[in-house]
XYZ file of C-alpha atoms in Angstrom:
674
model
C -96.261 -98.085 -75.562
C -95.935 -95.234 -78.210
C -94.769 -91.849 -77.971
C -98.218 -90.723 -76.663
C -98.338 -92.902 -73.741
C -100.876 -95.376 -75.306
C -100.784 -98.997 -77.112
C -99.028 -98.259 -80.436
C -95.643 -98.636 -82.331
C -93.930 -95.233 -82.134
C -96.269 -92.400 -83.395
C -98.524 -94.518 -84.907
C -101.576 -96.310 -83.180
C -101.995 -100.363 -82.961
C -105.160 -102.055 -82.581
C -103.990 -103.770 -79.262
C -105.540 -102.518 -75.991
C -104.573 -103.000 -72.292
C -105.920 -105.254 -69.699
C -109.345 -104.380 -68.776
C -108.978 -101.323 -66.051
C -105.385 -100.852 -66.353
C -103.970 -97.101 -65.899
C -100.950 -96.110 -67.588
C -99.082 -92.813 -66.754
C -96.024 -92.089 -69.142
C -93.973 -89.458 -70.426
C -91.764 -89.083 -73.665
C -89.384 -86.487 -74.760
C -87.547 -85.762 -78.311
C -85.946 -82.367 -79.356
C -88.416 -79.455 -78.330
C -91.606 -81.677 -77.812
C -92.164 -83.081 -74.569
C -95.588 -85.381 -73.728
C -97.258 -86.632 -70.804
C -100.067 -89.123 -70.650
C -102.447 -90.554 -68.675
C -104.458 -93.637 -69.954
C -107.230 -95.629 -68.455
C -108.573 -98.814 -70.069
C -112.003 -97.856 -69.330
C -113.695 -101.524 -70.919
C -112.222 -104.028 -72.255
C -112.746 -102.372 -75.740
C -112.650 -98.676 -75.112
C -109.263 -96.628 -73.786
C -109.326 -92.867 -72.884
C -106.328 -90.791 -72.398
C -105.470 -87.682 -71.585
C -102.316 -85.630 -72.856
C -100.396 -82.526 -71.621
C -97.931 -81.727 -74.219
C -95.166 -78.848 -74.506
C -93.911 -77.622 -77.592
C -90.876 -75.112 -77.321
C -90.848 -72.464 -79.988
C -94.150 -73.430 -81.195
C -95.989 -70.236 -80.443
C -95.725 -67.092 -82.724
C -93.057 -65.109 -80.363
C -90.960 -68.464 -80.134
C -92.615 -69.274 -76.659
C -93.921 -72.733 -75.580
C -97.007 -73.741 -76.071
C -98.815 -75.724 -73.536
C -101.337 -78.288 -75.014
C -103.933 -80.456 -73.244
C -106.032 -82.904 -75.300
C -108.163 -85.901 -75.039
C -107.905 -89.607 -77.150
C -110.242 -91.984 -77.404
C -109.245 -95.963 -78.967
C -111.801 -98.256 -79.616
C -111.479 -102.189 -80.094
C -114.171 -103.090 -82.872
C -113.161 -106.522 -83.481
C -110.945 -108.847 -81.416
C -107.856 -111.278 -83.057
C -108.755 -114.436 -84.256
C -106.724 -117.179 -86.150
C -108.352 -115.876 -89.273
C -108.602 -112.033 -88.654
C -106.741 -109.309 -87.407
C -107.591 -106.896 -84.304
C -109.260 -103.821 -85.695
C -109.561 -100.525 -83.925
C -110.805 -96.952 -84.408
C -109.375 -93.840 -82.698
C -109.572 -90.173 -82.132
C -106.625 -88.068 -81.555
C -106.837 -84.780 -79.591
C -110.897 -84.638 -80.354
C -111.411 -82.284 -77.204
C -108.263 -80.097 -77.499
C -106.637 -77.166 -79.208
C -106.869 -79.770 -82.524
C -102.913 -79.554 -82.744
C -102.507 -83.577 -82.758
C -106.247 -83.676 -84.047
C -106.478 -86.902 -86.643
C -108.447 -90.175 -86.769
C -107.535 -93.890 -87.817
C -109.030 -97.199 -88.482
C -105.804 -99.773 -87.886
C -105.785 -103.660 -87.680
C -102.947 -105.423 -85.837
C -102.258 -109.173 -86.656
C -99.629 -111.534 -84.805
C -97.859 -113.534 -87.800
C -95.497 -115.565 -85.719
C -94.529 -115.633 -82.096
C -94.166 -112.227 -80.386
C -94.026 -110.738 -84.173
C -97.076 -108.313 -84.943
C -97.770 -106.484 -88.265
C -99.849 -103.421 -88.190
C -101.654 -101.348 -91.127
C -104.030 -98.645 -90.725
C -105.439 -95.366 -92.501
C -105.273 -92.103 -91.020
C -107.004 -88.490 -91.380
C -106.310 -85.406 -90.194
C -102.607 -85.081 -89.200
C -101.818 -88.627 -89.647
C -102.880 -87.842 -93.232
C -100.126 -85.413 -93.955
C -97.528 -87.615 -95.881
C -98.494 -89.059 -99.070
C -102.346 -88.686 -98.713
C -105.132 -89.796 -101.066
C -108.954 -88.702 -101.483
C -111.092 -89.518 -99.001
C -112.010 -93.201 -98.982
C -115.205 -92.360 -97.900
C -116.059 -89.989 -100.780
C -118.852 -92.360 -102.276
C -120.789 -92.101 -99.264
C -120.956 -88.005 -99.528
C -118.977 -85.330 -101.202
C -119.210 -83.695 -97.568
C -116.250 -86.352 -96.766
C -113.999 -85.209 -99.793
C -112.675 -82.022 -97.770
C -111.695 -81.333 -94.083
C -112.922 -78.210 -92.645
C -110.500 -75.403 -92.232
C -108.728 -75.560 -88.588
C -107.947 -72.433 -86.588
C -104.893 -71.169 -85.025
C -104.701 -73.124 -82.121
C -105.233 -76.383 -84.490
C -108.889 -77.172 -83.843
C -111.847 -75.329 -85.131
C -113.085 -74.659 -81.627
C -110.459 -74.888 -79.156
C -111.851 -77.245 -76.559
C -114.990 -79.000 -77.895
C -115.093 -81.614 -80.533
C -114.920 -81.088 -84.038
C -117.458 -83.319 -85.038
C -117.670 -82.036 -88.566
C -113.826 -83.072 -89.278
C -114.067 -86.618 -88.044
C -112.706 -89.177 -90.753
C -112.955 -86.257 -93.601
C -110.957 -84.807 -95.762
C -107.584 -86.902 -97.474
C -106.429 -90.016 -95.897
C -103.016 -91.851 -95.939
C -101.687 -95.164 -94.942
C -99.397 -95.968 -92.026
C -97.879 -99.078 -90.604
C -95.372 -101.068 -89.129
C -94.060 -104.155 -87.323
C -93.618 -104.627 -83.548
C -91.502 -107.863 -81.951
C -91.482 -108.923 -78.544
C -88.076 -110.401 -78.033
C -88.529 -111.497 -74.582
C -90.778 -110.781 -71.148
C -88.771 -107.580 -71.281
C -87.388 -106.550 -74.477
C -89.503 -105.329 -77.706
C -88.903 -103.417 -80.505
C -90.456 -101.899 -83.306
C -90.372 -100.015 -86.843
C -92.753 -98.096 -88.244
C -93.791 -96.031 -91.366
C -95.321 -92.891 -90.208
C -98.213 -90.741 -91.962
C -97.392 -87.698 -89.836
C -95.333 -85.175 -91.620
C -95.144 -82.784 -88.450
C -95.895 -79.871 -90.941
C -96.617 -77.388 -88.266
C -93.831 -77.885 -85.814
C -91.613 -78.177 -89.410
C -93.028 -74.847 -90.405
C -91.906 -73.113 -87.128
C -88.648 -74.914 -86.381
C -89.922 -77.113 -83.727
C -88.772 -80.412 -85.446
C -87.759 -81.356 -88.830
C -87.690 -84.806 -90.717
C -85.571 -86.442 -93.115
C -87.514 -89.758 -93.206
C -91.121 -91.011 -92.714
C -89.194 -94.096 -90.654
C -88.939 -94.625 -87.011
C -87.320 -97.183 -84.892
C -87.798 -97.954 -81.431
C -86.278 -100.301 -78.439
C -88.276 -100.788 -75.110
C -87.194 -102.449 -71.669
C -89.923 -103.602 -69.291
C -89.391 -104.263 -65.740
C -91.507 -106.755 -63.599
C -92.958 -103.700 -61.790
C -94.853 -102.033 -64.442
C -91.862 -99.330 -65.259
C -90.935 -99.169 -68.876
C -87.935 -97.343 -70.451
C -88.130 -96.734 -74.465
C -85.703 -95.545 -76.606
C -86.137 -94.211 -80.254
C -84.824 -92.924 -83.264
C -87.000 -90.664 -84.721
C -87.924 -89.587 -88.662
C -83.724 -89.576 -89.780
C -83.003 -86.530 -87.356
C -83.380 -87.314 -84.048
C -83.249 -89.565 -80.731
C -86.247 -89.747 -77.988
C -86.715 -91.438 -74.607
C -90.065 -92.429 -72.777
C -90.741 -93.560 -69.328
C -94.049 -94.954 -68.597
C -95.777 -96.883 -65.554
C -98.892 -99.274 -65.607
C -100.760 -100.222 -62.319
C -103.644 -102.098 -62.047
C -106.061 -100.816 -59.458
C -107.619 -104.052 -58.918
C -104.273 -105.093 -57.312
C -103.192 -103.175 -54.570
C -99.347 -102.979 -53.802
C -100.286 -104.919 -50.714
C -102.602 -107.437 -51.551
C -104.776 -108.487 -48.786
C -103.498 -105.653 -46.350
C -101.391 -105.814 -43.343
C -104.023 -104.839 -40.855
C -104.926 -107.216 -38.172
C -106.862 -109.997 -38.823
C -110.347 -110.573 -37.384
C -110.694 -112.861 -34.427
C -112.046 -116.030 -35.161
C -115.532 -117.197 -34.241
C -115.372 -119.118 -31.094
C -117.579 -121.988 -30.193
C -121.053 -121.092 -28.279
C -119.875 -123.401 -25.552
C -116.713 -121.151 -25.305
C -118.604 -117.935 -25.190
C -120.868 -119.413 -22.483
C -117.823 -120.200 -20.348
C -115.840 -117.103 -21.040
C -118.861 -115.037 -20.052
C -118.286 -116.641 -16.454
C -114.687 -115.963 -15.942
C -113.672 -113.111 -18.074
C -113.303 -109.706 -15.760
C -114.851 -107.702 -18.797
C -118.055 -109.854 -18.761
C -118.695 -108.458 -14.975
C -119.354 -104.824 -16.149
C -121.971 -106.060 -18.223
C -122.345 -107.409 -22.344
C -122.577 -103.426 -23.357
C -119.225 -102.323 -21.741
C -117.461 -105.376 -22.942
C -118.963 -105.111 -26.614
C -118.074 -101.598 -26.567
C -114.337 -102.177 -25.640
C -114.177 -105.243 -28.512
C -115.440 -103.143 -30.753
C -113.244 -100.010 -30.267
C -110.287 -102.346 -31.173
C -111.641 -102.077 -34.619
C -112.460 -98.470 -34.751
C -115.954 -99.305 -34.711
C -118.008 -97.174 -31.726
C -121.265 -98.071 -30.316
C -124.220 -95.907 -30.285
C -126.917 -98.114 -29.304
C -127.684 -101.768 -27.675
C -130.475 -103.820 -26.770
C -130.709 -107.526 -25.768
C -133.883 -109.690 -25.359
C -134.444 -113.142 -25.390
C -133.308 -114.049 -28.742
C -132.516 -110.744 -30.700
C -129.451 -108.595 -29.849
C -129.854 -104.915 -31.682
C -127.257 -102.595 -31.974
C -126.105 -99.487 -33.845
C -122.482 -98.752 -34.671
C -120.669 -96.139 -36.662
C -117.535 -97.303 -38.577
C -114.396 -95.413 -38.257
C -112.136 -97.047 -39.471
C -112.804 -99.761 -42.586
C -113.332 -98.265 -46.241
C -115.947 -101.061 -46.857
C -119.199 -101.523 -44.829
C -119.232 -105.275 -45.604
C -115.829 -105.084 -43.863
C -117.492 -103.136 -40.920
C -120.843 -105.430 -40.515
C -118.165 -108.901 -40.307
C -116.166 -107.309 -37.664
C -119.094 -106.042 -35.618
C -121.196 -109.466 -36.026
C -117.811 -111.315 -35.265
C -117.444 -109.509 -32.129
C -121.235 -110.054 -31.003
C -120.759 -113.287 -31.280
C -117.800 -113.811 -29.302
C -118.933 -111.607 -26.418
C -122.731 -112.049 -26.200
C -124.607 -114.804 -24.650
C -125.518 -118.168 -26.536
C -128.760 -117.922 -26.290
C -128.966 -114.714 -28.824
C -129.502 -116.032 -32.106
C -130.114 -113.120 -34.258
C -128.084 -110.181 -34.407
C -129.656 -106.904 -36.171
C -126.871 -104.535 -36.589
C -127.510 -100.662 -37.776
C -125.008 -98.905 -39.613
C -124.428 -95.229 -38.771
C -123.062 -92.294 -40.389
C -122.800 -88.564 -39.998
C -124.910 -89.523 -36.597
C -127.819 -90.980 -38.657
C -128.913 -94.529 -38.995
C -128.512 -95.593 -42.454
C -129.141 -99.615 -42.938
C -130.104 -102.497 -40.996
C -128.610 -105.970 -41.687
C -129.850 -108.869 -39.631
C -127.574 -111.822 -39.603
C -128.450 -115.321 -38.345
C -125.789 -116.525 -35.602
C -125.578 -119.859 -36.544
C -124.817 -118.488 -40.135
C -121.643 -117.124 -38.723
C -120.022 -120.124 -37.472
C -121.526 -122.426 -40.339
C -120.279 -120.227 -43.206
C -116.786 -119.169 -41.670
C -114.473 -121.915 -43.544
C -116.884 -122.365 -46.854
C -115.290 -121.608 -49.779
C -117.853 -119.033 -50.796
C -118.465 -118.011 -47.451
C -118.207 -114.071 -48.477
C -121.027 -114.772 -50.888
C -123.360 -116.736 -48.823
C -122.827 -114.377 -45.947
C -124.322 -111.602 -47.876
C -126.898 -113.443 -49.562
C -128.230 -115.379 -46.377
C -128.178 -111.728 -44.371
C -131.462 -109.368 -44.531
C -130.944 -105.900 -45.732
C -133.200 -102.826 -44.724
C -133.557 -99.287 -44.211
C -133.030 -98.123 -40.783
C -135.580 -95.607 -40.569
C -137.977 -95.968 -37.776
C -136.456 -99.168 -36.825
C -136.010 -100.192 -33.074
C -131.737 -99.784 -33.014
C -131.892 -100.411 -29.211
C -131.556 -97.667 -26.232
C -128.493 -95.096 -26.406
C -125.084 -95.753 -25.132
C -125.304 -93.106 -22.054
C -122.356 -90.527 -22.069
C -121.451 -91.067 -25.624
C -122.202 -87.350 -26.604
C -120.384 -84.970 -26.814
C -117.732 -86.297 -29.202
C -114.780 -84.359 -30.050
C -112.016 -85.017 -32.458
C -108.924 -83.310 -33.930
C -106.088 -83.580 -35.575
C -102.787 -81.680 -36.855
C -100.618 -82.819 -40.257
C -99.322 -81.874 -43.203
C -101.114 -81.313 -46.629
C -100.028 -81.275 -50.287
C -102.118 -79.300 -52.321
C -101.406 -80.368 -56.473
C -102.754 -78.501 -59.367
C -102.144 -79.995 -62.644
C -101.664 -78.882 -66.188
C -102.419 -75.120 -65.682
C -101.983 -73.246 -69.292
C -98.653 -71.652 -68.268
C -96.933 -74.514 -65.918
C -97.889 -78.250 -65.710
C -97.416 -78.899 -62.136
C -98.176 -76.071 -59.231
C -97.583 -77.860 -55.869
C -98.003 -76.266 -52.208
C -97.323 -78.014 -48.839
C -97.623 -76.784 -45.306
C -99.361 -77.545 -41.951
C -103.025 -78.200 -41.088
C -105.016 -78.525 -37.770
C -108.939 -79.931 -38.323
C -111.276 -80.685 -35.477
C -115.070 -81.661 -35.486
C -117.436 -81.414 -32.621
C -120.665 -83.413 -32.430
C -122.972 -82.229 -29.280
C -125.867 -84.721 -30.322
C -126.378 -87.187 -33.071
C -126.300 -85.789 -36.555
C -125.119 -82.328 -35.360
C -121.653 -81.074 -36.266
C -119.294 -78.212 -35.858
C -116.238 -78.876 -37.940
C -113.594 -76.417 -38.946
C -109.967 -76.660 -40.997
C -107.098 -74.045 -40.956
C -104.110 -74.124 -43.085
C -100.561 -72.618 -42.995
C -98.453 -73.007 -46.787
C -94.778 -73.564 -45.974
C -93.731 -73.686 -49.456
C -94.850 -74.041 -53.170
C -95.448 -72.409 -56.413
C -99.417 -72.094 -56.222
C -98.915 -68.026 -55.704
C -96.647 -68.085 -58.657
C -99.304 -68.027 -61.051
C -99.229 -64.693 -63.460
C -102.085 -65.182 -65.243
C -104.901 -62.833 -64.748
C -108.589 -63.553 -65.382
C -109.970 -62.470 -68.607
C -113.243 -64.170 -68.210
C -116.228 -62.685 -69.312
C -118.484 -64.271 -66.798
C -118.277 -63.337 -62.640
C -114.560 -64.943 -61.662
C -116.436 -67.823 -59.388
C -113.382 -69.957 -59.916
C -111.033 -68.202 -62.633
C -109.498 -66.095 -59.528
C -108.684 -69.344 -57.631
C -104.786 -68.124 -57.600
C -105.469 -65.146 -56.018
C -106.620 -66.768 -53.240
C -103.031 -68.556 -52.769
C -101.331 -65.225 -53.465
C -103.212 -62.916 -51.006
C -103.752 -65.232 -48.039
C -101.555 -66.557 -45.725
C -103.101 -68.471 -42.556
C -106.147 -69.673 -44.325
C -109.583 -70.946 -43.192
C -110.379 -73.869 -45.465
C -113.962 -74.378 -43.765
C -116.053 -73.632 -40.698
C -119.533 -74.984 -40.726
C -122.229 -76.447 -38.817
C -124.034 -79.185 -40.136
C -127.219 -81.213 -39.307
C -128.155 -84.547 -40.922
C -131.816 -86.402 -40.394
C -133.978 -88.871 -41.340
C -137.001 -87.450 -42.447
C -138.923 -90.492 -44.162
C -138.178 -94.085 -45.025
C -134.990 -94.093 -47.602
C -134.790 -90.180 -47.530
C -131.912 -88.423 -46.039
C -131.939 -84.658 -45.362
C -128.606 -82.279 -44.881
C -128.320 -78.490 -43.948
C -125.056 -76.899 -43.916
C -124.072 -73.253 -42.977
C -121.033 -71.115 -42.630
C -117.634 -71.177 -44.422
C -118.507 -73.817 -46.924
C -115.312 -74.241 -49.226
C -112.143 -71.833 -49.500
C -113.820 -69.769 -52.186
C -117.277 -69.306 -50.917
C -119.575 -69.335 -47.803
C -123.454 -69.213 -47.078
C -126.195 -71.496 -46.528
C -126.878 -75.246 -48.315
C -129.429 -77.368 -48.137
C -130.189 -80.856 -49.609
C -132.634 -83.682 -49.769
C -131.715 -87.544 -50.997
C -134.242 -90.250 -51.825
C -131.932 -93.485 -52.076
C -133.984 -96.423 -51.883
C -131.955 -99.207 -49.738
C -132.046 -102.026 -52.364
C -132.537 -99.899 -55.651
C -129.602 -98.747 -58.163
C -131.250 -95.554 -58.634
C -131.250 -92.428 -56.331
C -132.762 -88.885 -56.383
C -131.689 -85.807 -54.677
C -132.324 -81.851 -54.770
C -129.999 -79.248 -53.272
C -129.932 -75.546 -53.003
C -127.441 -73.129 -51.898
C -127.445 -69.518 -51.125
C -123.162 -68.348 -51.468
C -121.346 -65.533 -51.394
C -117.692 -65.529 -52.399
C -115.027 -64.786 -49.903
C -112.230 -62.688 -49.460
C -109.110 -63.435 -50.907
C -107.315 -63.811 -47.653
C -109.425 -66.480 -46.674
C -110.317 -65.325 -43.113
C -114.021 -64.224 -41.990
C -114.896 -61.472 -45.004
C -116.793 -61.842 -47.750
C -117.232 -59.968 -51.181
C -120.112 -58.456 -52.492
C -120.665 -61.303 -54.968
C -123.931 -63.473 -53.874
C -125.650 -66.392 -55.866
C -128.388 -68.663 -55.343
C -127.619 -72.036 -57.337
C -128.907 -75.716 -56.752
C -129.330 -78.763 -58.579
C -131.636 -81.730 -59.315
C -129.356 -84.618 -59.072
C -130.171 -88.567 -60.563
C -127.433 -91.284 -59.562
C -127.376 -94.837 -61.361
C -125.264 -97.484 -60.073
C -124.642 -99.641 -63.215
C -123.929 -102.823 -61.277
C -120.335 -103.512 -63.063
C -118.384 -100.872 -61.156
C -119.821 -98.016 -63.190
C -121.512 -95.054 -61.516
C -123.464 -92.555 -63.043
C -124.532 -89.165 -61.934
C -126.624 -86.632 -63.893
C -126.952 -82.962 -62.070
C -129.213 -80.331 -63.870
C -129.342 -76.457 -62.301
C -127.783 -73.284 -61.782
C -124.060 -72.878 -61.464
C -122.096 -70.185 -59.377
C -121.698 -67.780 -62.568
C -125.545 -67.979 -62.798
C -125.272 -70.211 -65.579
C -127.811 -72.764 -66.427
C -127.084 -76.514 -67.371
C -126.106 -80.082 -66.203
C -123.042 -82.068 -65.976
C -122.732 -86.003 -66.645
C -120.375 -87.533 -64.448
C -119.279 -91.244 -65.368
C -116.844 -93.252 -62.556
C -115.674 -96.508 -62.793
C -115.113 -98.053 -59.207
C -112.940 -101.256 -58.262
C -114.041 -103.565 -55.363
C -111.269 -102.068 -53.017
C -112.538 -98.186 -53.754
C -110.083 -97.165 -56.227
C -112.302 -94.778 -58.473
C -111.368 -93.039 -61.941
C -114.156 -91.266 -63.839
C -114.769 -88.193 -65.907
C -117.284 -85.472 -66.344
C -118.738 -82.930 -68.493
C -120.619 -79.877 -68.078
C -122.686 -77.758 -70.661
C -124.450 -74.603 -69.666
C -126.120 -71.981 -71.385
C -122.583 -70.005 -71.490
C -121.974 -69.941 -75.150
C -118.510 -71.371 -75.943
C -116.563 -68.121 -76.707
C -117.730 -66.590 -73.667
C -116.789 -69.196 -71.617
C -113.193 -69.170 -73.104
C -110.422 -71.306 -73.548
C -111.801 -75.102 -73.512
C -115.198 -73.944 -74.553
C -117.072 -75.907 -71.355
C -116.251 -77.626 -68.608
C -114.856 -81.146 -68.327
C -111.960 -83.327 -66.801
C -111.039 -86.048 -64.687
C -111.430 -87.161 -61.016
C -109.240 -89.688 -59.422
C -110.147 -90.882 -55.841
C -107.595 -93.574 -53.942
C -108.180 -94.863 -50.840
C -105.202 -94.739 -48.447
C -105.999 -98.537 -47.526
C -104.930 -99.271 -51.225
C -101.969 -97.606 -50.773
C -100.555 -98.518 -47.497
C -102.686 -102.022 -46.858
C -103.995 -100.793 -43.273
C -107.468 -100.247 -42.867
C -108.417 -96.324 -43.381
C -111.557 -94.327 -44.315
C -109.184 -91.685 -45.576
C -108.935 -91.310 -49.477
C -106.557 -89.218 -51.663
C -108.449 -87.457 -54.493
C -107.424 -85.055 -57.221
C -109.508 -83.588 -60.174
C -107.707 -82.902 -63.308
C -109.200 -80.050 -65.678
C -107.621 -79.040 -68.915
C -108.412 -75.397 -67.994
C -110.201 -73.978 -64.637
C -112.535 -71.525 -65.874
C -116.094 -69.889 -64.048
C -118.819 -71.542 -66.717
C -120.192 -74.448 -64.905
C -118.624 -74.387 -61.696
C -120.445 -75.727 -59.021
C -120.406 -75.328 -55.340
C -118.092 -77.494 -53.341
C -120.038 -78.571 -50.305
C -118.610 -80.851 -47.940
C -120.576 -84.750 -47.090
C -123.133 -84.301 -50.032
C -125.526 -86.952 -49.003
C -125.254 -89.686 -52.056
C -121.378 -90.091 -51.180
C -122.166 -90.506 -47.514
C -124.679 -92.822 -47.398
C -124.000 -94.997 -50.926
C -121.292 -97.237 -49.331
C -124.176 -98.660 -46.817
C -126.980 -99.193 -48.996
C -127.425 -102.527 -50.774
C -125.905 -102.427 -54.088
C -122.700 -101.131 -52.636
C -122.526 -103.765 -50.177
C -123.124 -106.312 -52.306
C -120.047 -105.186 -54.281
C -117.902 -105.439 -51.121
C -119.306 -108.704 -49.949
C -115.745 -110.254 -50.981
C -114.549 -108.353 -47.781
C -116.995 -109.719 -45.437
C -114.540 -112.134 -43.956
C -111.677 -109.558 -43.662
């Protein structure tokens, strides 16, 4: 790993990439410079990185510059016996431009463990021993690079397309030796002269050569030591993880029960005390042991129809498997067909039909998971007979008390702001599809309320005043809502939410979603009337109200990538669109990014030019190995402004229903027998 936290030599890049899906977190420090990086190998050939750098003494008053930027690295050609790996990259293409530069680089292993790298850089990577543009023969426009502003970039926060691969270029290169599985060494010639930092006294250089030694432990942690530019030393610490491999492979939850031979089930039905209370009560107890709530039940001559709500498993396929096993081990042998309807938010979503004989026949088959999915019949649950309602199930009440941790990363004046405290949540459901929910929080400690930056937004301060809510509140009402979920038609879902919708806004939200059970596409529409809440986060409101809404298109690419396009009106009354692309692993680990462009001019938006960021969602089951539907999520924005700000409504329909539709169930089929 380089000092930028990406695959490279020291300061210079290589043509190497990480393993597909790998996430890296790194920090490096040398003299007055600190670099913190999050990297993600988006595809086998494309890597993205987000940097948060600190440059002490860089600003005009001698203050510290907190800089945020994005990189992208693309593998153009893989290494072969006769050809090096070739890659192209952009550094700092969406930040202030302090580190802005582009490169084309080649890397070739010349002996076991020894690789040579050579490349050409532009921009910052052409500030030492540069020469004229190699692309000048294409057009005279490649001869010069547009002048950068005081922040570094031509326009802070937006890609400078007109600068890429333009102006003078320079060579860089080096050698890397992987001495053992743990130790590696590198030497490089750098084409970065650190002109701005040297002029401001942040750093100094006496040589273009750098040296490094790194030690990697088996747990993904790497420690690096560096001698840089003939004047100073540096250190780095990085950690890489593979989201596809959770810390506890296979989990530590209870194993599913074996499927009993049918003659054992028949004998048990006569002898077990539970059987005397009836099959529904018996099945209810068995399902409850796995966090599955029986809502409907009916048995006829050959078919058992039930509807269940899953409160434990983060994969719908696993909930189906546990339900089918419970039915096979409790219902009489003459029942040949199991019809299982999955319920979420009190509404029936998807119906799965399973032949009982397949369960026993496939239990020990090498491809049991896929065969079980392939032989199941998946349909929309609208209008289907799901059985008779279980009496006395409603009302349902649930409550909890615990701690919370809220983290705000990469604020322009502070890299990390943290707050922790106590929270209480409660939910009351008087009937299917109806919910009254709320959460209160009491902060205990933290520095969220220490922010001193005052909003200078030219737009209504719908988000830029976020820290005032931490400063002017104590006991906080995070949300208090009434919700109704319904099924107006086949493949159609509806939601209505009213109340204190989120920490900063209350109002009314309505949504409708068309999500065909077997389709990769889904389409939705949402309309809201939102009023900004008082800063004390109690029951009062401010004078600002707005009608917002979006038309949304969702697409499951089928290879773990999920796309979403939202077009409409935002909280600051601006119109535009948000594009989101996530990569979701089979275990539910999700990482993605989003970009919002609206009719707000970049200068009016302010620092950052437009809303963009990274979002991460980690299932608690991935962290602990125990079944859970809970997740830990975090959104990272380079800067939090008012343009492109959307209402944060809980339980949007696509998020609620997607995991129970055919494309997601197919992706989860490997967990059917768990």
